[in-house]
């Protein structure tokens, strides 16, 4: 199997400490390079799947404990996958699923806790929203527990006309 190449955009990002070279990787749909080959920035194999698993465990409460098989399945069913790297260190991740016409949902938007507030979250969101697969869908949804103010700055609005309903199969 020959996975489609990912798109990599290298960015100069300034912060209070120094200039850092950051790689924004726009993975091919279903992220075959990341899933199957562990590819990260500059299309180099760097155990990307293991790094994603550790990254989610360290930086989220909702994605802790996901195993590699679950993460592979999650990626293989994602329409858009984006990752952000500082050299070989994963510092940001996000993905979306979509029917490509009417709806898309953003999932797992995560920035390393020590890199928040530097504009990396905005880079991830913009990369997802401008992806050709979902940029023309009618509505884009996301759910957040404690970052609604961040998303409002990017144009998302609280929708009081709809309710979030859930069945948690882990509670049975």
Steps between C-alpha positions, in 0.01 A plus 500: 500500500636839404345767724429844359757757605420744772530872456751669727519868569797624700433808703722742681332563832627758742443490871664655801786250496623457144407435139390141457448309180153345515367249246127490430421164342177473302467124476333327208140393575496214753866587585657185351854629546446564869293184556704248303851645486518730804591794277538843656655823377706497180341164414742319732393192698522598869255268677228758445219273615669436835574871532133580434391248763736652760403853397129432553568328833708794624286788375135390525260350747257362240753311287711340773537126472431467129705211364685501168237285328225743602707797384565330164129439453423860604748635244382268224147638541605866507446726203764757597801445726752769594802482729745763621862418578799674652783294352401141596271604786124495443358827637155516338235282344150527356264313275155518341241262362250600234241394244675757272175684423289591800685438826847472647605453860833603651654252742801473726636851457798490735801722560774398744436669831837682491425639150152641557441870444756523216257478206548130428135414565398758242742343248346156553142632466581704187673201338194285560242760396682585177548138398335442161304203636299708748538867420169511314282297739189673628567473876802415710446380854728455797456409862717641776504470874704804596624684190188668364650850529794395282267364230278809513808709407525289184139559393318210666176589672317340788184342360210513742253363244647149516571262784787260537363154574725207577491129570807393691542129437769482772236571766300184440 
